[in-house]
Short mmCIF file of C-alpha atoms and ligand atoms in Angstrom, two decimals:
data_model
loop_
_atom_site.label_atom_id
_atom_site.label_comp_id
_atom_site.label_asym_id
_atom_site.label_seq_id
_atom_site.Cartn_x
_atom_site.Cartn_y
_atom_site.Cartn_z
CA MET A 15 -21.38 5.14 -6.17
CA ASP A 16 -19.06 7.44 -8.11
CA LYS A 17 -17.88 6.57 -11.59
CA LEU A 18 -15.01 7.92 -13.65
CA ARG A 19 -15.66 8.80 -17.32
CA ILE A 20 -12.48 8.86 -19.41
CA ARG A 21 -12.28 9.93 -23.05
CA GLY A 22 -9.09 8.30 -24.32
CA GLY A 23 -6.63 9.24 -27.02
CA ARG A 24 -5.46 12.56 -25.59
CA GLU A 25 -1.73 13.32 -25.56
CA LEU A 26 -0.83 14.41 -22.00
CA ALA A 27 2.02 16.56 -20.71
CA GLY A 28 3.05 18.39 -17.55
CA THR A 29 4.04 17.71 -13.94
CA VAL A 30 2.32 15.50 -11.37
CA ARG A 31 3.15 15.84 -7.68
CA ILE A 32 3.29 12.61 -5.66
CA ALA A 33 1.59 12.43 -2.25
CA GLY A 34 2.78 10.71 0.92
CA ALA A 35 2.74 6.91 0.89
CA LYS A 36 -0.48 5.25 2.02
CA ASN A 37 1.41 2.12 3.10
CA ALA A 38 3.86 4.19 5.16
CA ALA A 39 1.20 6.44 6.72
CA LEU A 40 -0.97 3.56 7.95
CA PRO A 41 1.65 1.81 10.15
CA ALA A 42 3.11 5.16 11.26
CA LEU A 43 -0.31 6.38 12.45
CA ALA A 44 -0.85 3.10 14.31
CA ALA A 45 2.52 3.61 16.03
CA ALA A 46 1.10 6.72 17.72
CA LEU A 47 -0.76 4.31 20.03
CA LEU A 48 2.61 3.32 21.53
CA THR A 49 3.03 6.59 23.43
CA GLU A 50 0.99 9.05 25.45
CA GLY A 51 3.06 11.75 23.78
CA GLU A 52 1.99 13.80 20.79
CA VAL A 53 3.01 12.57 17.33
CA THR A 54 2.80 15.08 14.48
CA PHE A 55 2.81 13.77 10.91
CA ALA A 56 3.57 15.71 7.72
CA ASN A 57 3.07 14.70 4.06
CA VAL A 58 0.05 12.58 5.03
CA PRO A 59 -1.94 11.63 1.91
CA MET A 60 -5.62 12.63 2.00
CA LEU A 61 -7.03 9.18 1.24
CA ARG A 62 -10.03 7.14 2.32
CA ASP A 63 -7.81 4.52 4.05
CA VAL A 64 -5.95 7.22 6.02
CA ARG A 65 -9.26 8.73 7.16
CA THR A 66 -10.34 5.24 8.22
CA MET A 67 -7.15 4.74 10.25
CA LEU A 68 -7.68 8.10 11.98
CA ARG A 69 -11.21 6.96 12.90
CA VAL A 70 -9.74 3.72 14.28
CA LEU A 71 -7.30 5.71 16.43
CA GLU A 72 -10.11 7.92 17.72
CA HIS A 73 -12.09 4.78 18.51
CA HIS A 74 -9.17 3.68 20.74
CA GLY A 75 -9.29 7.05 22.53
CA ALA A 76 -6.64 9.06 20.67
CA ARG A 77 -7.07 12.78 20.06
CA VAL A 78 -6.72 13.49 16.31
CA GLU A 79 -6.19 17.01 15.01
CA ASN A 80 -5.92 17.81 11.31
CA GLY A 81 -3.32 20.51 10.73
CA SER A 82 -2.67 22.19 7.41
CA ARG A 83 -3.38 20.36 4.11
CA ASP A 84 -1.24 17.28 4.72
CA SER A 85 -0.37 17.34 8.41
CA VAL A 86 -2.13 15.64 11.32
CA THR A 87 -1.39 15.33 15.05
CA VAL A 88 -2.31 12.24 17.07
CA GLN A 89 -2.10 11.89 20.85
CA ALA A 90 -3.11 8.63 22.50
CA GLY A 91 -2.89 10.02 26.07
CA SER A 92 -4.80 7.02 27.30
CA ILE A 93 -6.34 4.01 25.57
CA ALA A 94 -10.12 4.06 25.98
CA SER A 95 -10.73 0.77 24.20
CA HIS A 96 -8.43 -2.11 23.34
CA GLU A 97 -10.97 -3.50 20.87
CA ALA A 98 -10.84 -2.83 17.10
CA PRO A 99 -14.40 -3.57 15.99
CA TYR A 100 -15.46 -5.60 12.96
CA ASP A 101 -17.23 -2.73 11.21
CA LEU A 102 -13.99 -0.73 11.15
CA VAL A 103 -11.58 -3.59 10.38
CA LYS A 104 -13.76 -4.97 7.58
CA THR A 105 -13.47 -1.66 5.71
CA MET A 106 -9.69 -1.74 5.93
CA ARG A 107 -7.62 -4.80 6.75
CA ALA A 108 -4.62 -2.60 7.57
CA SER A 109 -6.46 -1.91 10.86
CA VAL A 110 -4.72 -5.07 12.09
CA LEU A 111 -1.72 -2.75 12.50
CA VAL A 112 -3.20 -1.67 15.86
CA LEU A 113 -2.68 -5.19 17.21
CA GLY A 114 1.01 -4.89 18.09
CA PRO A 115 0.74 -1.38 19.57
CA LEU A 116 -2.37 -2.17 21.69
CA LEU A 117 -0.84 -5.38 23.04
CA ALA A 118 2.41 -3.64 23.98
CA ARG A 119 0.68 -0.55 25.43
CA CYS A 120 -2.26 -2.15 27.32
CA GLY A 121 -1.30 -5.81 27.62
CA ARG A 122 -4.38 -6.83 25.69
CA ALA A 123 -6.02 -6.38 22.30
CA ARG A 124 -9.21 -7.63 20.72
CA VAL A 125 -9.05 -7.14 16.97
CA SER A 126 -11.55 -8.43 14.46
CA MET A 127 -10.08 -10.86 11.95
CA PRO A 128 -9.72 -8.78 8.78
CA GLY A 129 -11.27 -11.33 6.45
CA GLY A 130 -10.17 -11.77 2.86
CA CYS A 131 -10.47 -9.29 0.07
CA ALA A 132 -10.55 -9.29 -3.72
CA ILE A 133 -6.87 -10.18 -4.09
CA GLY A 134 -6.73 -13.10 -1.72
CA GLU A 135 -7.45 -14.71 1.63
CA ARG A 136 -4.77 -12.57 3.33
CA PRO A 137 -4.49 -14.32 6.71
CA ILE A 138 -2.67 -12.83 9.69
CA ASP A 139 -1.54 -16.18 11.15
CA ILE A 140 2.11 -15.13 11.04
CA HIS A 141 1.41 -11.86 12.91
CA LEU A 142 -0.19 -13.98 15.66
CA ASP A 143 2.53 -16.64 15.71
CA ALA A 144 5.20 -13.96 16.10
CA LEU A 145 3.31 -12.17 18.90
CA ALA A 146 2.85 -15.53 20.67
CA ASN A 147 6.60 -15.90 20.39
CA MET A 148 6.90 -12.66 22.39
CA GLY A 149 4.81 -14.23 25.14
CA ALA A 150 1.32 -13.16 24.08
CA GLU A 151 -1.57 -15.56 24.65
CA VAL A 152 -3.50 -15.47 21.40
CA ARG A 153 -6.99 -16.97 20.97
CA LEU A 154 -9.40 -16.75 18.06
CA GLU A 155 -13.06 -16.56 18.95
CA HIS A 156 -16.18 -15.36 17.19
CA GLY A 157 -14.09 -13.86 14.39
CA TYR A 158 -11.93 -11.85 16.77
CA VAL A 159 -8.30 -12.16 17.80
CA GLU A 160 -8.08 -12.06 21.60
CA ALA A 161 -4.48 -11.35 22.58
CA ARG A 162 -3.18 -10.87 26.12
CA ALA A 163 0.31 -10.34 27.52
CA LYS A 164 0.95 -9.08 31.03
CA ARG A 165 4.34 -8.15 29.69
CA LEU A 166 5.73 -8.98 26.25
CA LYS A 167 9.23 -10.40 26.26
CA PRO A 168 11.94 -9.85 23.64
CA ALA A 169 12.17 -12.65 21.06
CA ASP A 170 14.40 -14.00 18.33
CA TYR A 171 11.88 -14.81 15.57
CA THR A 172 12.17 -15.84 11.93
CA PHE A 173 9.20 -14.96 9.72
CA PRO A 174 8.22 -18.10 7.73
CA LEU A 175 7.45 -15.83 4.77
CA VAL A 176 7.98 -12.17 4.05
CA THR A 177 5.04 -10.13 5.36
CA VAL A 178 5.03 -6.33 5.25
CA THR A 179 2.41 -5.56 7.92
CA GLY A 180 3.56 -8.61 9.89
CA THR A 181 7.04 -7.09 10.09
CA GLU A 182 5.55 -3.72 11.00
CA ASN A 183 3.24 -5.09 13.72
CA LEU A 184 6.16 -6.86 15.42
CA MET A 185 8.47 -3.85 15.14
CA MET A 186 5.89 -1.75 16.98
CA ALA A 187 5.34 -4.40 19.68
CA ALA A 188 9.10 -4.80 20.22
CA ALA A 189 9.67 -1.02 20.39
CA LEU A 190 7.65 -0.91 23.62
CA THR A 191 9.16 -4.14 25.04
CA GLU A 192 12.26 -3.91 27.22
CA GLY A 193 15.21 -5.92 25.91
CA THR A 194 16.47 -6.71 22.44
CA SER A 195 14.35 -8.57 19.90
CA VAL A 196 15.72 -9.96 16.64
CA PHE A 197 13.44 -10.54 13.65
CA ARG A 198 14.67 -12.50 10.62
CA ASN A 199 13.32 -12.80 7.05
CA CYS A 200 11.76 -9.35 7.48
CA ALA A 201 10.10 -7.28 4.76
CA ARG A 202 12.52 -4.75 3.27
CA GLU A 203 9.98 -2.29 1.81
CA PRO A 204 10.74 1.47 2.10
CA GLU A 205 7.58 1.76 4.21
CA VAL A 206 9.13 -0.61 6.78
CA VAL A 207 12.23 1.60 6.88
CA ASP A 208 10.03 4.69 7.31
CA LEU A 209 8.36 3.08 10.35
CA ALA A 210 11.82 2.39 11.81
CA VAL A 211 12.69 6.09 11.41
CA LEU A 212 9.59 6.99 13.44
CA LEU A 213 10.23 4.35 16.14
CA ARG A 214 13.78 5.65 16.58
CA ALA A 215 12.43 9.20 16.89
CA MET A 216 10.10 7.90 19.62
CA GLY A 217 13.08 6.48 21.54
CA ALA A 218 13.40 2.85 20.47
CA GLU A 219 16.70 1.46 19.18
CA VAL A 220 16.12 -0.05 15.72
CA ASP A 221 18.85 -1.48 13.47
CA GLY A 222 18.83 -3.41 10.21
CA ASP A 223 15.59 -1.95 8.84
CA GLY A 224 15.64 -2.38 5.06
CA THR A 225 17.55 -5.63 5.41
CA GLU A 226 16.10 -9.00 6.30
CA VAL A 227 17.32 -8.90 9.93
CA ILE A 228 15.92 -6.17 12.18
CA ARG A 229 17.14 -5.72 15.78
CA ILE A 230 15.00 -3.68 18.16
CA THR A 231 15.81 -2.68 21.75
CA GLY A 232 12.55 -1.43 23.15
CA ARG A 233 11.78 0.82 26.11
CA ARG A 234 9.18 0.78 28.91
CA GLU A 235 7.97 4.11 27.61
CA LEU A 236 8.26 5.88 24.26
CA GLY A 237 7.95 9.60 23.59
CA GLY A 238 6.13 11.73 21.05
CA ALA A 239 7.81 12.68 17.77
CA GLU A 240 7.50 14.55 14.50
CA HIS A 241 7.49 12.48 11.32
CA THR A 242 7.30 13.20 7.60
CA VAL A 243 5.81 10.33 5.60
CA ILE A 244 7.88 9.19 2.59
CA PRO A 245 6.44 9.69 -0.93
CA ASP A 246 4.16 7.01 -2.34
CA ARG A 247 6.26 4.85 -4.68
CA VAL A 248 3.14 3.08 -6.01
CA GLU A 249 1.41 6.34 -6.91
CA ALA A 250 4.67 7.48 -8.55
CA ALA A 251 5.00 4.24 -10.52
CA THR A 252 1.34 4.43 -11.57
CA TYR A 253 1.95 7.87 -13.10
CA LEU A 254 5.16 6.64 -14.75
CA MET A 255 3.00 4.04 -16.52
CA ALA A 256 0.58 6.83 -17.51
CA GLY A 257 3.55 8.72 -18.91
CA ALA A 258 4.76 5.71 -20.90
CA LEU A 259 1.26 5.23 -22.31
CA ALA A 260 0.04 8.72 -23.13
CA CYS A 261 2.49 11.53 -22.41
CA ARG A 262 4.65 13.62 -24.71
CA ARG A 263 6.58 14.49 -21.54
CA LEU A 264 5.62 13.91 -17.89
CA GLU A 265 7.55 14.97 -14.81
CA VAL A 266 6.72 12.85 -11.76
CA ALA A 267 7.76 15.16 -8.91
CA ASP A 268 8.19 14.84 -5.11
CA CYS A 269 9.04 11.15 -5.41
CA ARG A 270 12.04 8.97 -4.42
CA PRO A 271 13.60 7.32 -7.49
CA GLN A 272 15.72 5.10 -5.21
CA ASP A 273 12.52 3.30 -4.12
CA LEU A 274 11.62 2.52 -7.74
CA LYS A 275 14.70 0.72 -9.08
CA ALA A 276 12.83 -2.44 -10.23
CA VAL A 277 10.07 -0.39 -11.88
CA LEU A 278 12.56 1.91 -13.65
CA ALA A 279 14.59 -1.08 -14.87
CA LEU A 280 11.47 -2.76 -16.28
CA LEU A 281 10.30 0.40 -18.06
CA GLU A 282 13.77 1.02 -19.52
CA SER A 283 13.95 -2.53 -20.87
CA ALA A 284 10.50 -1.95 -22.42
CA GLY A 285 11.98 1.03 -24.32
CA VAL A 286 10.53 3.82 -22.17
CA PRO A 287 12.85 6.87 -22.00
CA LEU A 288 13.38 7.89 -18.35
CA THR A 289 15.51 10.54 -16.65
CA ALA A 290 15.71 10.25 -12.86
CA GLY A 291 16.75 13.22 -10.71
CA GLU A 292 17.00 13.46 -6.91
CA THR A 293 13.27 13.81 -6.26
CA SER A 294 11.68 13.56 -9.70
CA ILE A 295 11.57 11.38 -12.80
CA VAL A 296 10.85 12.52 -16.36
CA VAL A 297 9.13 9.98 -18.62
CA ALA A 298 7.73 10.02 -22.17
CA ARG A 299 5.77 7.69 -24.42
CA PRO A 300 8.28 5.78 -26.61
CA GLU A 301 8.00 5.33 -30.36
CA LYS A 302 8.12 1.59 -29.86
CA LEU A 303 7.10 -0.19 -26.63
CA VAL A 304 8.65 -3.67 -26.32
CA ALA A 305 7.11 -6.64 -24.48
CA VAL A 306 9.07 -7.59 -21.34
CA ASP A 307 8.39 -10.45 -18.90
CA VAL A 308 8.20 -9.72 -15.16
CA ALA A 309 7.44 -11.56 -11.90
CA THR A 310 6.37 -9.77 -8.73
CA ALA A 311 8.55 -10.18 -5.64
CA PRO A 312 9.04 -8.63 -2.20
CA HIS A 313 11.09 -5.41 -2.23
CA PRO A 314 13.53 -4.72 -3.81
CA GLY A 315 11.86 -6.88 -6.50
CA PHE A 316 9.08 -5.69 -8.81
CA PRO A 317 6.15 -4.74 -6.51
CA THR A 318 2.90 -6.70 -6.64
CA ASP A 319 1.16 -3.34 -6.17
CA MET A 320 2.37 -2.40 -9.68
CA GLN A 321 1.42 -5.65 -11.45
CA ALA A 322 -2.04 -4.53 -12.62
CA GLN A 323 -0.78 -1.16 -13.84
CA TYR A 324 2.07 -2.78 -15.78
CA MET A 325 -0.45 -5.13 -17.39
CA ALA A 326 -2.29 -2.11 -18.81
CA LEU A 327 0.99 -0.87 -20.30
CA ALA A 328 1.83 -4.32 -21.65
CA THR A 329 -1.37 -4.31 -23.77
CA GLN A 330 0.36 -1.65 -25.92
CA ALA A 331 3.77 -3.37 -26.12
CA ARG A 332 4.87 -5.20 -29.26
CA GLY A 333 5.04 -8.93 -28.53
CA VAL A 334 4.01 -11.16 -25.62
CA SER A 335 4.62 -9.97 -22.02
CA ARG A 336 4.45 -12.77 -19.43
CA ILE A 337 3.42 -11.30 -16.06
CA THR A 338 3.70 -13.63 -13.05
CA GLU A 339 2.08 -12.80 -9.69
CA THR A 340 3.94 -14.56 -6.86
CA ILE A 341 2.63 -12.71 -3.77
CA PHE A 342 -1.17 -13.02 -3.85
CA GLU A 343 -3.22 -15.98 -5.03
CA SER A 344 -5.85 -14.06 -6.97
CA ARG A 345 -4.57 -10.70 -8.09
CA PHE A 346 -5.77 -10.94 -11.71
CA MET A 347 -9.26 -9.46 -11.22
CA HIS A 348 -8.33 -6.68 -13.67
CA VAL A 349 -7.76 -9.19 -16.52
CA SER A 350 -11.43 -9.69 -17.38
CA GLU A 351 -12.06 -5.93 -17.25
CA LEU A 352 -9.04 -5.17 -19.47
CA ARG A 353 -10.34 -7.79 -21.91
CA ARG A 354 -13.64 -5.86 -22.13
CA LEU A 355 -11.56 -2.95 -23.42
CA GLY A 356 -10.04 -5.19 -26.08
CA ALA A 357 -6.87 -6.39 -24.38
CA ARG A 358 -5.57 -9.81 -25.47
CA ILE A 359 -4.65 -11.65 -22.26
CA ASN A 360 -4.39 -15.36 -21.57
CA VAL A 361 -4.06 -16.51 -17.94
CA GLU A 362 -2.26 -19.76 -17.10
CA GLY A 363 -2.17 -20.25 -13.31
CA GLN A 364 -0.22 -17.34 -11.81
CA THR A 365 1.00 -16.04 -15.17
CA ALA A 366 -0.87 -13.69 -17.51
CA GLU A 367 0.33 -13.60 -21.14
CA VAL A 368 -0.42 -10.23 -22.68
CA THR A 369 -0.18 -9.94 -26.48
CA GLY A 370 0.21 -6.49 -27.94
CA PRO A 371 -0.15 -4.00 -29.29
CA ALA A 372 -3.93 -4.27 -28.94
CA ALA A 373 -6.22 -1.46 -30.05
CA LEU A 374 -8.36 -0.72 -26.98
CA ALA A 375 -11.90 0.62 -27.25
CA GLY A 376 -13.77 2.35 -24.43
CA ALA A 377 -16.38 0.36 -22.50
CA GLN A 378 -18.17 0.11 -19.15
CA VAL A 379 -15.80 -1.58 -16.70
CA MET A 380 -15.81 -2.21 -12.97
CA ALA A 381 -13.07 -1.65 -10.41
CA THR A 382 -12.57 -4.61 -8.07
CA ASP A 383 -9.61 -3.58 -5.93
CA LEU A 384 -7.34 -0.62 -5.49
CA ARG A 385 -4.60 -1.31 -8.01
CA ALA A 386 -6.90 -3.00 -10.52
CA SER A 387 -8.86 0.26 -10.68
CA ALA A 388 -5.66 2.18 -11.44
CA SER A 389 -4.97 -0.28 -14.26
CA LEU A 390 -8.39 0.47 -15.78
CA VAL A 391 -7.77 4.22 -15.61
CA LEU A 392 -4.47 3.78 -17.44
CA ALA A 393 -6.12 1.65 -20.14
CA GLY A 394 -8.90 4.24 -20.44
CA LEU A 395 -6.33 6.91 -21.26
CA VAL A 396 -5.38 5.07 -24.47
CA ALA A 397 -8.70 3.38 -25.31
CA ASP A 398 -10.56 4.85 -28.25
CA GLY A 399 -13.75 6.57 -27.09
CA VAL A 400 -15.24 6.69 -23.62
CA THR A 401 -14.44 4.31 -20.75
CA VAL A 402 -16.67 4.41 -17.68
CA ILE A 403 -15.19 2.87 -14.52
CA ASP A 404 -17.68 1.90 -11.83
CA ARG A 405 -17.03 1.43 -8.08
CA VAL A 406 -14.38 4.14 -8.02
CA TYR A 407 -14.34 4.07 -4.21
CA HIS A 408 -11.67 1.38 -4.60
CA LEU A 409 -9.48 3.97 -6.31
CA ASP A 410 -10.18 6.60 -3.63
CA ARG A 411 -8.77 4.27 -0.97
CA GLY A 412 -5.25 4.62 -2.28
CA TYR A 413 -5.03 7.53 -4.69
CA GLU A 414 -5.59 11.24 -4.27
CA PRO A 415 -8.28 12.17 -6.85
CA MET A 416 -6.88 10.87 -10.15
CA GLU A 417 -9.35 12.93 -12.18
CA VAL A 418 -7.71 16.06 -10.74
CA LYS A 419 -4.08 14.99 -11.29
CA LEU A 420 -4.74 13.53 -14.77
CA GLY A 421 -7.01 16.44 -15.71
CA ALA A 422 -4.14 18.83 -14.96
CA LEU A 423 -2.09 16.92 -17.54
CA GLY A 424 -4.75 17.41 -20.22
CA ALA A 425 -6.66 14.15 -19.83
CA SER A 426 -10.44 14.10 -20.21
CA VAL A 427 -11.43 12.41 -16.94
CA GLU A 428 -14.56 13.39 -15.06
CA ARG A 429 -16.09 12.02 -11.86
CA VAL A 430 -19.77 11.21 -12.26
CA LYS A 431 -21.69 11.12 -8.98
C1 EPZ B 12 1.02 -5.00 2.39
O1 EPZ B 12 -0.06 -5.86 2.64
C2 EPZ B 12 0.46 -3.82 1.61
N1 EPZ B 12 -0.53 -3.12 2.46
C3 EPZ B 12 -0.20 -4.31 0.32
O2 EPZ B 12 -0.64 -3.18 -0.41
C4 EPZ B 12 0.87 -5.03 -0.50
O3 EPZ B 12 0.27 -5.54 -1.67
C5 EPZ B 12 1.47 -6.17 0.32
O4 EPZ B 12 2.01 -5.66 1.56
C6 EPZ B 12 2.60 -6.88 -0.41
O5 EPZ B 12 3.61 -5.96 -0.73
C7 EPZ B 12 -0.07 -2.29 3.44
O6 EPZ B 12 1.12 -2.10 3.62
C8 EPZ B 12 -1.12 -1.59 4.24
P1 EPZ B 12 1.84 -9.27 3.24
P2 EPZ B 12 0.13 -7.08 3.67
O7 EPZ B 12 1.57 -9.61 4.66
O8 EPZ B 12 1.11 -6.73 4.71
C9 EPZ B 12 0.70 -13.89 3.11
C10 EPZ B 12 -2.15 -1.88 -1.61
O9 EPZ B 12 -2.54 -2.05 -2.75
N2 EPZ B 12 0.57 -13.79 4.58
O10 EPZ B 12 3.21 -8.78 2.86
O11 EPZ B 12 -1.24 -7.53 4.08
C11 EPZ B 12 -0.33 -13.06 2.38
O12 EPZ B 12 -1.53 -13.79 2.23
C12 EPZ B 12 -2.04 -3.06 -0.65
O13 EPZ B 12 -1.76 -0.79 -1.13
C13 EPZ B 12 0.24 -14.94 5.30
O14 EPZ B 12 0.05 -16.01 4.74
O15 EPZ B 12 0.78 -8.19 2.74
C14 EPZ B 12 0.34 -12.77 1.05
O16 EPZ B 12 0.18 -13.89 0.20
C15 EPZ B 12 -2.67 -4.29 -1.27
N3 EPZ B 12 0.11 -14.86 6.65
C16 EPZ B 12 1.83 -12.67 1.43
O17 EPZ B 12 1.95 -13.28 2.72
C17 EPZ B 12 0.30 -13.67 7.34
O18 EPZ B 12 0.19 -13.66 8.58
C18 EPZ B 12 2.34 -11.22 1.55
O19 EPZ B 12 1.42 -10.53 2.36
C19 EPZ B 12 0.64 -12.52 6.58
C20 EPZ B 12 0.78 -12.61 5.21
#
């Protein structure tokens, strides 16, 4: 298993280019199952989870062709298998995104239950309830979801809680269902909007994406399309935190500042100087970092995917930052690892109280989930001495090689096989 060795204390500077969004690419790739036409994607991030999704699509019979650096073409001319097997789904729970497309395309789907992960139980009960509302017969047996629907019917459904992939699964199912479906209490994430852009390009009528009510008039058949994946707002925000921690001046390029309003507001209130342009943001380490409280929330609130990274920054802020996680029940796995580096954090229920500034010292730490690993990299940049992060495959799931991007800014980060 690879490790990252970081020698902290360097002052970084330069430009980092943001890749396409993992959480936009995954549903968009799954949507290619909705048509026998060819779908060509650009700005696809080269990540472990994207490679896994491409393998899932090939498993279902799609032809996958990698184009230039960040483009890929998928054509699901026919569906060879309507079953998403356990060994694929267990490596990436986002494989459940094939459920809606398979059900709409073939009238049946057999998808392994994803199982929990480090940040929580992460059920898909709402996905299933909503599909049942569209006329699917859904049964759970031997750890698999068995769903059948001779023909899905349009529905008017209210999500009992905001679910990103739940919204996306139902949008895809409705896009290939004749008639108009209305979904209420939908997720409003930019990645949901990006999926709507693709579904419209494939021929479905989609309105209200980005708001809590989405109306979709589906078709019997959808066509191929070309689609450019939006930039990854979580990667961009992660590098903004790196900038606030360790950079004389950092330009975060090829991003979409409009997707980052809550993150930019939080950083500004913490005293971080930021200048946002059309497609880039310039950030620098402030003289004085101030403690600011934050609670995660569905978009446009502060993203749960940035909670761990903000915690690393908060260890250097003057005062007590109270960080409350409202989306997942156990997304504080990074706390014990940050403590090993010298962070002063006290957890009360869903709130972590971070007291700073704390002098961090390098140590052996272990990554537990994707964003927790990013938090440890950020802390390693400012820890005195060497930090070695184990189980770096978590990081590789969602970030293009950080040692390359950080190294280009002057950081001492090396990957140890
Ligand atoms: C998506 O996960 C993202 N993944 C996650 O990013 C992100 O953290 C999460 O949304 C929240 O923003 C992808 O887009 C591939 P949810 P998702 O359904 O859709 C509960 C990362 O780091 N829930 O919005 O699985 C659930 O347990 C990953 O890139 C149900 O109870 O999250 C959670 O508490 C991590 N029943 C809450 O809703 C359901 O049927 C929000 O989950 C579905 C969800």
